[in-house]
mmCIF file of C-alpha atoms in Angstrom:
data_model
loop_
_atom_site.group_PDB
_atom_site.id
_atom_site.type_symbol
_atom_site.label_atom_id
_atom_site.label_comp_id
_atom_site.label_asym_id
_atom_site.label_seq_id
_atom_site.Cartn_x
_atom_site.Cartn_y
_atom_site.Cartn_z
ATOM 1 C CA MET A 23 0.000 0.000 0.000
ATOM 2 C CA ILE A 24 1.333 3.451 -1.011
ATOM 3 C CA SER A 25 1.078 5.660 2.036
ATOM 4 C CA THR A 26 3.510 8.542 1.673
ATOM 5 C CA HIS A 27 3.700 11.499 -0.680
ATOM 6 C CA SER A 28 7.236 10.584 -1.754
ATOM 7 C CA GLU A 29 6.144 7.083 -2.723
ATOM 8 C CA VAL A 30 3.284 8.479 -4.805
ATOM 9 C CA VAL A 31 5.655 10.870 -6.572
ATOM 10 C CA CYS A 32 8.108 8.037 -7.187
ATOM 11 C CA MET A 33 5.403 5.818 -8.642
ATOM 12 C CA LEU A 34 4.086 8.571 -10.919
ATOM 13 C CA SER A 35 7.619 9.288 -12.106
ATOM 14 C CA LEU A 36 8.158 5.612 -12.872
ATOM 15 C CA LEU A 37 4.880 5.409 -14.809
ATOM 16 C CA LYS A 38 5.819 8.513 -16.796
ATOM 17 C CA THR A 39 9.196 7.017 -17.660
ATOM 18 C CA VAL A 40 7.607 3.745 -18.817
ATOM 19 C CA TRP A 41 5.071 5.635 -20.923
ATOM 20 C CA GLU A 42 7.764 7.794 -22.536
ATOM 21 C CA ARG A 43 9.929 4.762 -23.321
ATOM 22 C CA TRP A 44 6.951 3.095 -24.972
ATOM 23 C CA MET A 45 6.060 6.234 -26.958
ATOM 24 C CA ASP A 46 9.684 6.883 -27.951
ATOM 25 C CA PHE A 47 10.582 3.378 -29.085
ATOM 26 C CA PRO A 48 13.222 3.871 -31.818
ATOM 27 C CA LEU A 49 12.922 2.929 -35.470
ATOM 28 C CA GLN A 50 14.268 -0.455 -36.493
ATOM 29 C CA GLU A 51 17.532 -0.941 -38.383
ATOM 30 C CA GLY A 52 16.863 -1.237 -42.092
ATOM 31 C CA GLN A 53 13.613 0.732 -41.918
ATOM 32 C CA ILE A 54 13.027 2.998 -44.940
ATOM 33 C CA ILE A 55 11.580 6.487 -44.503
ATOM 34 C CA ASP A 56 10.680 9.520 -46.654
ATOM 35 C CA GLN A 57 9.240 7.439 -49.509
ATOM 36 C CA GLY A 58 12.354 5.329 -49.958
ATOM 37 C CA ARG A 59 14.934 8.104 -49.614
ATOM 38 C CA TYR A 60 16.616 7.184 -46.315
ATOM 39 C CA ARG A 61 17.498 3.863 -44.674
ATOM 40 C CA ILE A 62 17.943 3.686 -40.912
ATOM 41 C CA ASP A 63 21.267 1.937 -40.209
ATOM 42 C CA ARG A 64 21.766 2.375 -36.469
ATOM 43 C CA TYR A 65 20.075 3.973 -33.485
ATOM 44 C CA ILE A 66 22.530 6.403 -31.867
ATOM 45 C CA GLY A 67 20.655 7.622 -28.835
ATOM 46 C CA MET A 68 17.994 9.813 -27.285
ATOM 47 C CA GLY A 69 18.216 13.451 -26.283
ATOM 48 C CA SER A 70 15.816 15.679 -24.395
ATOM 49 C CA TYR A 71 13.536 16.099 -27.389
ATOM 50 C CA GLY A 72 14.836 13.866 -30.165
ATOM 51 C CA LEU A 73 15.963 10.412 -31.258
ATOM 52 C CA ALA A 74 19.119 10.247 -33.387
ATOM 53 C CA TYR A 75 19.995 7.670 -36.053
ATOM 54 C CA LEU A 76 22.859 7.002 -38.419
ATOM 55 C CA ALA A 77 21.247 6.556 -41.824
ATOM 56 C CA THR A 78 22.082 6.268 -45.519
ATOM 57 C CA ASP A 79 20.779 8.582 -48.219
ATOM 58 C CA LEU A 80 19.787 5.982 -50.805
ATOM 59 C CA MET A 81 19.958 8.576 -53.597
ATOM 60 C CA THR A 82 23.613 9.490 -52.974
ATOM 61 C CA LEU A 83 24.643 6.485 -50.817
ATOM 62 C CA ALA A 84 26.184 8.986 -48.380
ATOM 63 C CA PRO A 85 25.832 8.593 -44.605
ATOM 64 C CA CYS A 86 23.651 11.135 -42.833
ATOM 65 C CA LEU A 87 22.206 11.824 -39.412
ATOM 66 C CA VAL A 88 18.438 11.571 -39.020
ATOM 67 C CA LYS A 89 16.833 13.180 -35.999
ATOM 68 C CA GLN A 90 13.255 12.276 -35.086
ATOM 69 C CA SER A 91 11.219 14.379 -32.664
ATOM 70 C CA ARG A 92 10.311 12.346 -29.594
ATOM 71 C CA PRO A 93 6.613 11.419 -29.831
ATOM 72 C CA SER A 94 6.234 11.760 -26.047
ATOM 73 C CA LYS A 95 7.180 15.453 -26.290
ATOM 74 C CA LYS A 96 4.346 16.074 -28.766
ATOM 75 C CA GLU A 97 4.167 19.636 -30.176
ATOM 76 C CA LYS A 98 7.185 20.843 -28.182
ATOM 77 C CA GLY A 99 9.462 18.235 -29.753
ATOM 78 C CA THR A 100 8.185 19.055 -33.237
ATOM 79 C CA GLU A 101 8.647 22.782 -32.620
ATOM 80 C CA LEU A 102 12.237 22.386 -31.447
ATOM 81 C CA LEU A 103 13.117 20.151 -34.391
ATOM 82 C CA GLY A 104 11.770 22.756 -36.801
ATOM 83 C CA ARG A 105 13.727 25.487 -35.051
ATOM 84 C CA GLU A 106 16.915 23.418 -35.191
ATOM 85 C CA ALA A 107 16.401 22.927 -38.931
ATOM 86 C CA GLU A 108 15.970 26.681 -39.375
ATOM 87 C CA PHE A 109 19.160 27.459 -37.463
ATOM 88 C CA LEU A 110 21.257 24.850 -39.271
ATOM 89 C CA LYS A 111 20.006 26.138 -42.606
ATOM 90 C CA GLN A 112 21.069 29.665 -41.689
ATOM 91 C CA LEU A 113 24.522 28.659 -40.439
ATOM 92 C CA ASP A 114 27.164 28.016 -43.078
ATOM 93 C CA HIS A 115 30.238 26.589 -41.408
ATOM 94 C CA GLY A 116 32.320 23.561 -42.341
ATOM 95 C CA ARG A 117 32.503 22.329 -38.740
ATOM 96 C CA ILE A 118 28.805 22.602 -37.925
ATOM 97 C CA PRO A 119 26.326 20.031 -39.325
ATOM 98 C CA ARG A 120 24.592 21.054 -42.544
ATOM 99 C CA MET A 121 20.826 20.806 -42.744
ATOM 100 C CA GLN A 122 19.810 18.572 -45.674
ATOM 101 C CA ALA A 123 16.062 17.971 -45.340
ATOM 102 C CA ILE A 124 13.094 18.133 -43.005
ATOM 103 C CA PHE A 125 9.877 16.201 -43.543
ATOM 104 C CA THR A 126 6.860 14.673 -41.862
ATOM 105 C CA GLU A 127 5.917 11.044 -42.275
ATOM 106 C CA GLY A 128 2.850 9.726 -40.514
ATOM 107 C CA LYS A 129 2.769 11.337 -37.090
ATOM 108 C CA HIS A 130 6.530 11.857 -36.929
ATOM 109 C CA ARG A 131 8.775 14.783 -37.854
ATOM 110 C CA TYR A 132 12.305 14.142 -39.130
ATOM 111 C CA LEU A 133 15.374 16.324 -39.672
ATOM 112 C CA VAL A 134 18.227 15.122 -41.901
ATOM 113 C CA MET A 135 21.696 16.628 -41.557
ATOM 114 C CA SER A 136 25.285 15.820 -42.458
ATOM 115 C CA TYR A 137 26.855 13.081 -40.362
ATOM 116 C CA ILE A 138 30.145 13.887 -38.625
ATOM 117 C CA GLU A 139 32.095 10.844 -37.524
ATOM 118 C CA GLY A 140 34.367 11.438 -34.563
ATOM 119 C CA LEU A 141 34.807 11.013 -30.829
ATOM 120 C CA ASN A 142 33.153 13.467 -28.499
ATOM 121 C CA ILE A 143 34.979 14.916 -25.515
ATOM 122 C CA GLU A 144 32.981 12.853 -23.042
ATOM 123 C CA GLN A 145 34.168 9.666 -24.782
ATOM 124 C CA LEU A 146 37.768 10.863 -24.851
ATOM 125 C CA LEU A 147 37.800 11.778 -21.175
ATOM 126 C CA PHE A 148 35.870 8.896 -19.637
ATOM 127 C CA ASP A 149 36.109 5.994 -22.108
ATOM 128 C CA HIS A 150 39.612 6.565 -23.486
ATOM 129 C CA ASP A 151 41.157 8.194 -20.379
ATOM 130 C CA LYS A 152 42.525 11.067 -22.450
ATOM 131 C CA SER A 153 44.240 13.767 -20.407
ATOM 132 C CA PHE A 154 44.779 17.300 -21.696
ATOM 133 C CA SER A 155 47.817 19.381 -20.882
ATOM 134 C CA GLN A 156 47.282 23.034 -20.064
ATOM 135 C CA ALA A 157 48.443 23.992 -23.564
ATOM 136 C CA GLU A 158 46.136 21.484 -25.268
ATOM 137 C CA ALA A 159 43.191 22.646 -23.180
ATOM 138 C CA ILE A 160 43.685 26.313 -24.080
ATOM 139 C CA LEU A 161 44.159 25.590 -27.788
ATOM 140 C CA PHE A 162 41.020 23.443 -27.650
ATOM 141 C CA ILE A 163 39.062 26.316 -26.079
ATOM 142 C CA ARG A 164 40.420 28.767 -28.650
ATOM 143 C CA GLU A 165 39.164 26.597 -31.505
ATOM 144 C CA LEU A 166 35.832 25.999 -29.786
ATOM 145 C CA GLY A 167 35.510 29.737 -29.173
ATOM 146 C CA GLU A 168 35.832 30.371 -32.902
ATOM 147 C CA LEU A 169 32.896 28.037 -33.547
ATOM 148 C CA ILE A 170 30.809 29.686 -30.843
ATOM 149 C CA HIS A 171 31.609 33.109 -32.251
ATOM 150 C CA ALA A 172 30.360 31.966 -35.669
ATOM 151 C CA VAL A 173 27.068 30.929 -34.031
ATOM 152 C CA HIS A 174 26.777 34.241 -32.190
ATOM 153 C CA GLN A 175 27.403 36.217 -35.371
ATOM 154 C CA ALA A 176 24.141 34.744 -36.641
ATOM 155 C CA SER A 177 22.383 36.115 -33.501
ATOM 156 C CA MET A 178 21.995 32.598 -32.098
ATOM 157 C CA VAL A 179 22.962 31.037 -28.793
ATOM 158 C CA HIS A 180 23.777 27.310 -28.765
ATOM 159 C CA LEU A 181 22.758 26.745 -25.112
ATOM 160 C CA ASP A 182 24.044 23.164 -25.002
ATOM 161 C CA VAL A 183 27.835 23.495 -25.214
ATOM 162 C CA ARG A 184 28.695 20.321 -23.311
ATOM 163 C CA ILE A 185 31.342 17.648 -23.642
ATOM 164 C CA PRO A 186 29.028 15.229 -25.544
ATOM 165 C CA ASN A 187 28.333 17.944 -28.147
ATOM 166 C CA VAL A 188 31.898 18.709 -29.219
ATOM 167 C CA LEU A 189 33.504 16.194 -31.571
ATOM 168 C CA ILE A 190 37.113 15.757 -32.606
ATOM 169 C CA LYS A 191 37.741 14.407 -36.094
ATOM 170 C CA ASP A 192 41.258 14.350 -37.578
ATOM 171 C CA GLY A 193 42.407 16.835 -34.942
ATOM 172 C CA GLU A 194 39.665 19.369 -35.683
ATOM 173 C CA LEU A 195 36.689 20.377 -33.545
ATOM 174 C CA PHE A 196 33.042 20.168 -34.578
ATOM 175 C CA LEU A 197 30.073 21.638 -32.694
ATOM 176 C CA ILE A 198 26.874 19.595 -32.924
ATOM 177 C CA ASP A 199 23.320 19.347 -31.512
ATOM 178 C CA PHE A 200 21.499 22.642 -31.964
ATOM 179 C CA GLY A 201 18.265 21.227 -30.568
ATOM 180 C CA LEU A 202 18.119 23.757 -27.706
ATOM 181 C CA ALA A 203 19.523 26.750 -29.618
ATOM 182 C CA ARG A 204 17.619 30.017 -29.459
ATOM 183 C CA ARG A 205 17.790 33.557 -30.747
ATOM 184 C CA TYR A 206 19.804 35.946 -28.605
ATOM 185 C CA VAL A 207 17.564 37.755 -26.085
ATOM 186 C CA PRO A 208 19.497 40.595 -24.391
ATOM 187 C CA GLU A 209 16.511 41.338 -22.121
ATOM 188 C CA GLU A 210 17.217 38.078 -20.279
ATOM 189 C CA ARG A 211 20.412 39.471 -18.782
ATOM 190 C CA ASP A 212 18.825 40.942 -15.612
ATOM 191 C CA ARG A 213 17.038 37.697 -14.743
ATOM 192 C CA ALA A 214 20.215 35.685 -15.322
ATOM 193 C CA LEU A 215 22.135 38.080 -13.061
ATOM 194 C CA CYS A 216 19.653 37.468 -10.212
ATOM 195 C CA GLU A 217 20.111 33.704 -10.568
ATOM 196 C CA ARG A 218 23.895 34.074 -10.534
ATOM 197 C CA LEU A 219 23.742 36.000 -7.265
ATOM 198 C CA GLU A 220 21.894 33.068 -5.702
ATOM 199 C CA ARG A 221 24.616 30.637 -6.778
ATOM 200 C CA LYS A 222 27.630 30.508 -4.480
ATOM 201 C CA GLY A 223 31.081 28.960 -4.575
ATOM 202 C CA SER A 224 33.277 27.401 -7.219
ATOM 203 C CA PRO A 225 32.694 23.898 -8.521
ATOM 204 C CA SER A 226 34.880 21.262 -6.912
ATOM 205 C CA PHE A 227 36.760 18.442 -8.575
ATOM 206 C CA ARG A 228 34.312 15.885 -7.192
ATOM 207 C CA ASP A 229 31.337 17.845 -8.547
ATOM 208 C CA LEU A 230 32.898 17.988 -11.987
ATOM 209 C CA ARG A 231 33.640 14.289 -12.160
ATOM 210 C CA LYS A 232 29.945 13.548 -11.637
ATOM 211 C CA GLU A 233 29.160 14.965 -15.091
ATOM 212 C CA PRO A 234 26.823 14.660 -16.864
ATOM 213 C CA GLN A 235 24.320 13.469 -14.252
ATOM 214 C CA SER A 236 24.844 16.103 -11.557
ATOM 215 C CA LEU A 237 25.753 19.292 -13.398
ATOM 216 C CA TYR A 238 23.186 18.802 -16.154
ATOM 217 C CA ARG A 239 20.152 17.575 -14.252
ATOM 218 C CA GLU A 240 17.084 19.703 -14.831
ATOM 219 C CA ASP A 241 17.056 21.299 -11.367
ATOM 220 C CA SER A 242 20.747 22.246 -11.253
ATOM 221 C CA SER A 243 21.603 25.947 -10.959
ATOM 222 C CA PHE A 244 24.380 25.398 -13.491
ATOM 223 C CA LYS A 245 21.914 24.186 -16.104
ATOM 224 C CA ARG A 246 19.548 27.111 -15.448
ATOM 225 C CA GLU A 247 22.418 29.556 -15.954
ATOM 226 C CA MET A 248 23.470 27.736 -19.089
ATOM 227 C CA ARG A 249 19.967 28.008 -20.623
ATOM 228 C CA ALA A 250 19.542 31.810 -20.490
ATOM 229 C CA PRO A 251 19.468 32.929 -24.185
ATOM 230 C CA LEU A 252 22.586 35.071 -23.809
ATOM 231 C CA TYR A 253 25.989 34.865 -25.476
ATOM 232 C CA SER A 254 27.549 34.698 -22.007
ATOM 233 C CA SER A 255 25.662 31.423 -21.399
ATOM 234 C CA ASP A 256 27.736 29.697 -24.074
ATOM 235 C CA TRP A 257 30.962 31.165 -22.690
ATOM 236 C CA PHE A 258 29.965 30.077 -19.194
ATOM 237 C CA ALA A 259 29.602 26.532 -20.560
ATOM 238 C CA VAL A 260 33.017 26.889 -22.221
ATOM 239 C CA GLY A 261 34.450 27.712 -18.802
ATOM 240 C CA HIS A 262 33.094 24.474 -17.362
ATOM 241 C CA MET A 263 34.417 22.551 -20.336
ATOM 242 C CA LEU A 264 37.839 24.101 -19.754
ATOM 243 C CA LEU A 265 37.648 22.889 -16.144
ATOM 244 C CA PHE A 266 36.921 19.362 -17.354
ATOM 245 C CA LEU A 267 39.960 19.419 -19.614
ATOM 246 C CA LEU A 268 42.263 20.856 -16.952
ATOM 247 C CA TYR A 269 41.065 18.361 -14.340
ATOM 248 C CA SER A 270 41.750 15.485 -16.736
ATOM 249 C CA ASP A 271 45.445 15.926 -15.892
ATOM 250 C CA TYR A 272 44.830 16.405 -12.160
ATOM 251 C CA HIS A 273 45.723 13.684 -9.664
ATOM 252 C CA GLU A 274 43.798 13.782 -6.433
ATOM 253 C CA GLU A 275 45.646 12.847 -3.284
ATOM 254 C CA GLU A 276 44.208 10.122 -1.095
ATOM 255 C CA GLN A 277 41.603 11.406 1.417
ATOM 256 C CA GLN A 278 42.072 14.922 0.123
ATOM 257 C CA GLU A 279 39.507 17.464 1.291
ATOM 258 C CA GLU A 280 37.369 19.259 -1.272
ATOM 259 C CA ARG A 281 38.860 22.545 -2.419
ATOM 260 C CA PRO A 282 37.916 25.092 -5.113
ATOM 261 C CA TRP A 283 39.669 24.812 -8.461
ATOM 262 C CA GLU A 284 41.845 27.853 -7.665
ATOM 263 C CA GLU A 285 43.554 25.783 -4.978
ATOM 264 C CA GLU A 286 43.568 22.390 -6.697
ATOM 265 C CA LEU A 287 44.880 23.378 -10.131
ATOM 266 C CA ALA A 288 48.358 24.826 -10.692
ATOM 267 C CA LEU A 289 47.587 27.198 -13.552
ATOM 268 C CA GLN A 290 49.508 29.907 -15.337
ATOM 269 C CA PRO A 291 48.196 33.355 -14.279
ATOM 270 C CA LYS A 292 46.508 34.188 -17.605
ATOM 271 C CA VAL A 293 44.853 30.765 -17.719
ATOM 272 C CA ALA A 294 43.394 31.266 -14.238
ATOM 273 C CA GLU A 295 42.308 34.780 -15.241
ATOM 274 C CA LEU A 296 40.583 33.386 -18.338
ATOM 275 C CA LEU A 297 38.780 30.754 -16.303
ATOM 276 C CA ARG A 298 37.471 33.343 -13.847
ATOM 277 C CA LEU A 299 36.250 35.507 -16.733
ATOM 278 C CA LEU A 300 34.395 32.622 -18.378
ATOM 279 C CA LEU A 301 32.708 31.507 -15.156
ATOM 280 C CA ALA A 302 31.780 35.073 -14.152
ATOM 281 C CA ARG A 303 29.875 35.565 -17.463
ATOM 282 C CA GLU A 304 29.750 39.312 -16.958
ATOM 283 C CA SER A 305 30.119 40.275 -20.626
ATOM 284 C CA GLU A 306 28.029 39.678 -23.751
ATOM 285 C CA GLU A 307 30.986 40.600 -25.964
ATOM 286 C CA ASP A 308 32.678 37.643 -27.647
ATOM 287 C CA ALA A 309 35.753 39.783 -28.255
ATOM 288 C CA MET A 310 36.490 40.027 -24.521
ATOM 289 C CA TYR A 311 36.556 36.244 -24.077
ATOM 290 C CA MET A 312 38.501 35.630 -27.278
ATOM 291 C CA GLN A 313 41.092 38.232 -26.330
ATOM 292 C CA ALA A 314 41.578 36.568 -22.941
ATOM 293 C CA ILE A 315 42.069 33.223 -24.691
ATOM 294 C CA GLU A 316 44.730 34.745 -26.953
ATOM 295 C CA GLN A 317 46.510 36.237 -23.939
ATOM 296 C CA ALA A 318 46.589 32.816 -22.288
ATOM 297 C CA CYS A 319 48.017 31.318 -25.489
ATOM 298 C CA GLU A 320 50.732 33.974 -25.595
ATOM 299 C CA GLU A 321 51.649 33.370 -21.943
ATOM 300 C CA LEU A 322 52.002 29.652 -22.670
ATOM 301 C CA GLY A 323 54.043 30.342 -25.814
ATOM 302 C CA ILE A 324 51.566 28.557 -28.090
ATOM 303 C CA GLY A 325 50.070 31.504 -29.963
ATOM 304 C CA GLU A 326 51.179 30.209 -33.366
ATOM 305 C CA LEU A 327 50.038 26.612 -32.817
ATOM 306 C CA THR A 328 46.744 24.928 -33.628
ATOM 307 C CA PHE A 329 44.957 22.396 -31.462
ATOM 308 C CA LYS A 330 45.717 19.712 -34.036
ATOM 309 C CA GLN A 331 49.444 20.476 -33.864
ATOM 310 C CA ALA A 332 49.375 20.378 -30.072
ATOM 311 C CA MET A 333 47.680 16.979 -30.077
ATOM 312 C CA GLU A 334 50.195 15.605 -32.574
ATOM 313 C CA ASN A 335 53.209 16.948 -30.675
ATOM 314 C CA ALA A 336 51.899 16.358 -27.114
ATOM 315 C CA ILE A 337 52.944 19.809 -25.964
ATOM 316 C CA ILE A 338 53.303 20.171 -22.201
ATOM 317 C CA VAL A 339 53.754 23.421 -20.314
ATOM 318 C CA ALA A 340 55.232 23.363 -16.820
ATOM 319 C CA PRO A 341 52.660 24.243 -14.136
ATOM 320 C CA CYS A 342 52.834 27.567 -12.355
ATOM 321 C CA LEU A 343 54.066 26.904 -8.824
#
């Protein structure tokens, strides 16, 4: 017998999850859609509002990515898929997926885009145990910042700059998943500032290693800050990504007490300054963040290098003691 409020909530949550899983059951491998145009080859995974598949364009025999709006999300999922298609169509960048088609079949809405094969940062960090030196991390952020700037120049905010959504292919970065992207809304700045004032402290190493479950859960203050349709939201997310990369080369001592990143990481002064700027998200000007990144590169003596060159040469900069 269910007798407590918490048990009722738990049961309702479980029923909702079961219903959504039933509604969002993925297409089968080999299934043909869009009147024979695309063949589903493999189910990739499920996001907040969409199901992703690796598919083949049977007209060109080229691989592509097919995104299906989640049936359980109803009109909201369809709306977001249409908005993503609009944004991808407007963007014209070689390292951002290209929109190829959008169509409705039966009760389902589908978006077709170019498929980018590569490892995302989450896979590199947690599945392949990749560690990034300080130099590699800064060059990575510089290249990512260029992609974000290209998005912002189109008056868009990505709003989902996370380690699963940045791919590395042949030493180059690609930014994917524009499902949550929105137009820039400068009026949101005051509300975002109020939320920032409620959030205290710097993230600890242990908090960061819980990603993605803890930092990106729906009720996390980090996620709420990251979703404000402001350019600074994307740079704030870049700051957390930089922390992930820097902590990948950090070795925690046994029974070590939790400390803020300023005390745990031995960073060059300009790198620490950059990190504080990104996490403070006080500016809507891309130029301020990009200039700080360049200053960090100059301090590390890597201004003329690319991320690809750093990865190939395994460049290591001595920590600042």
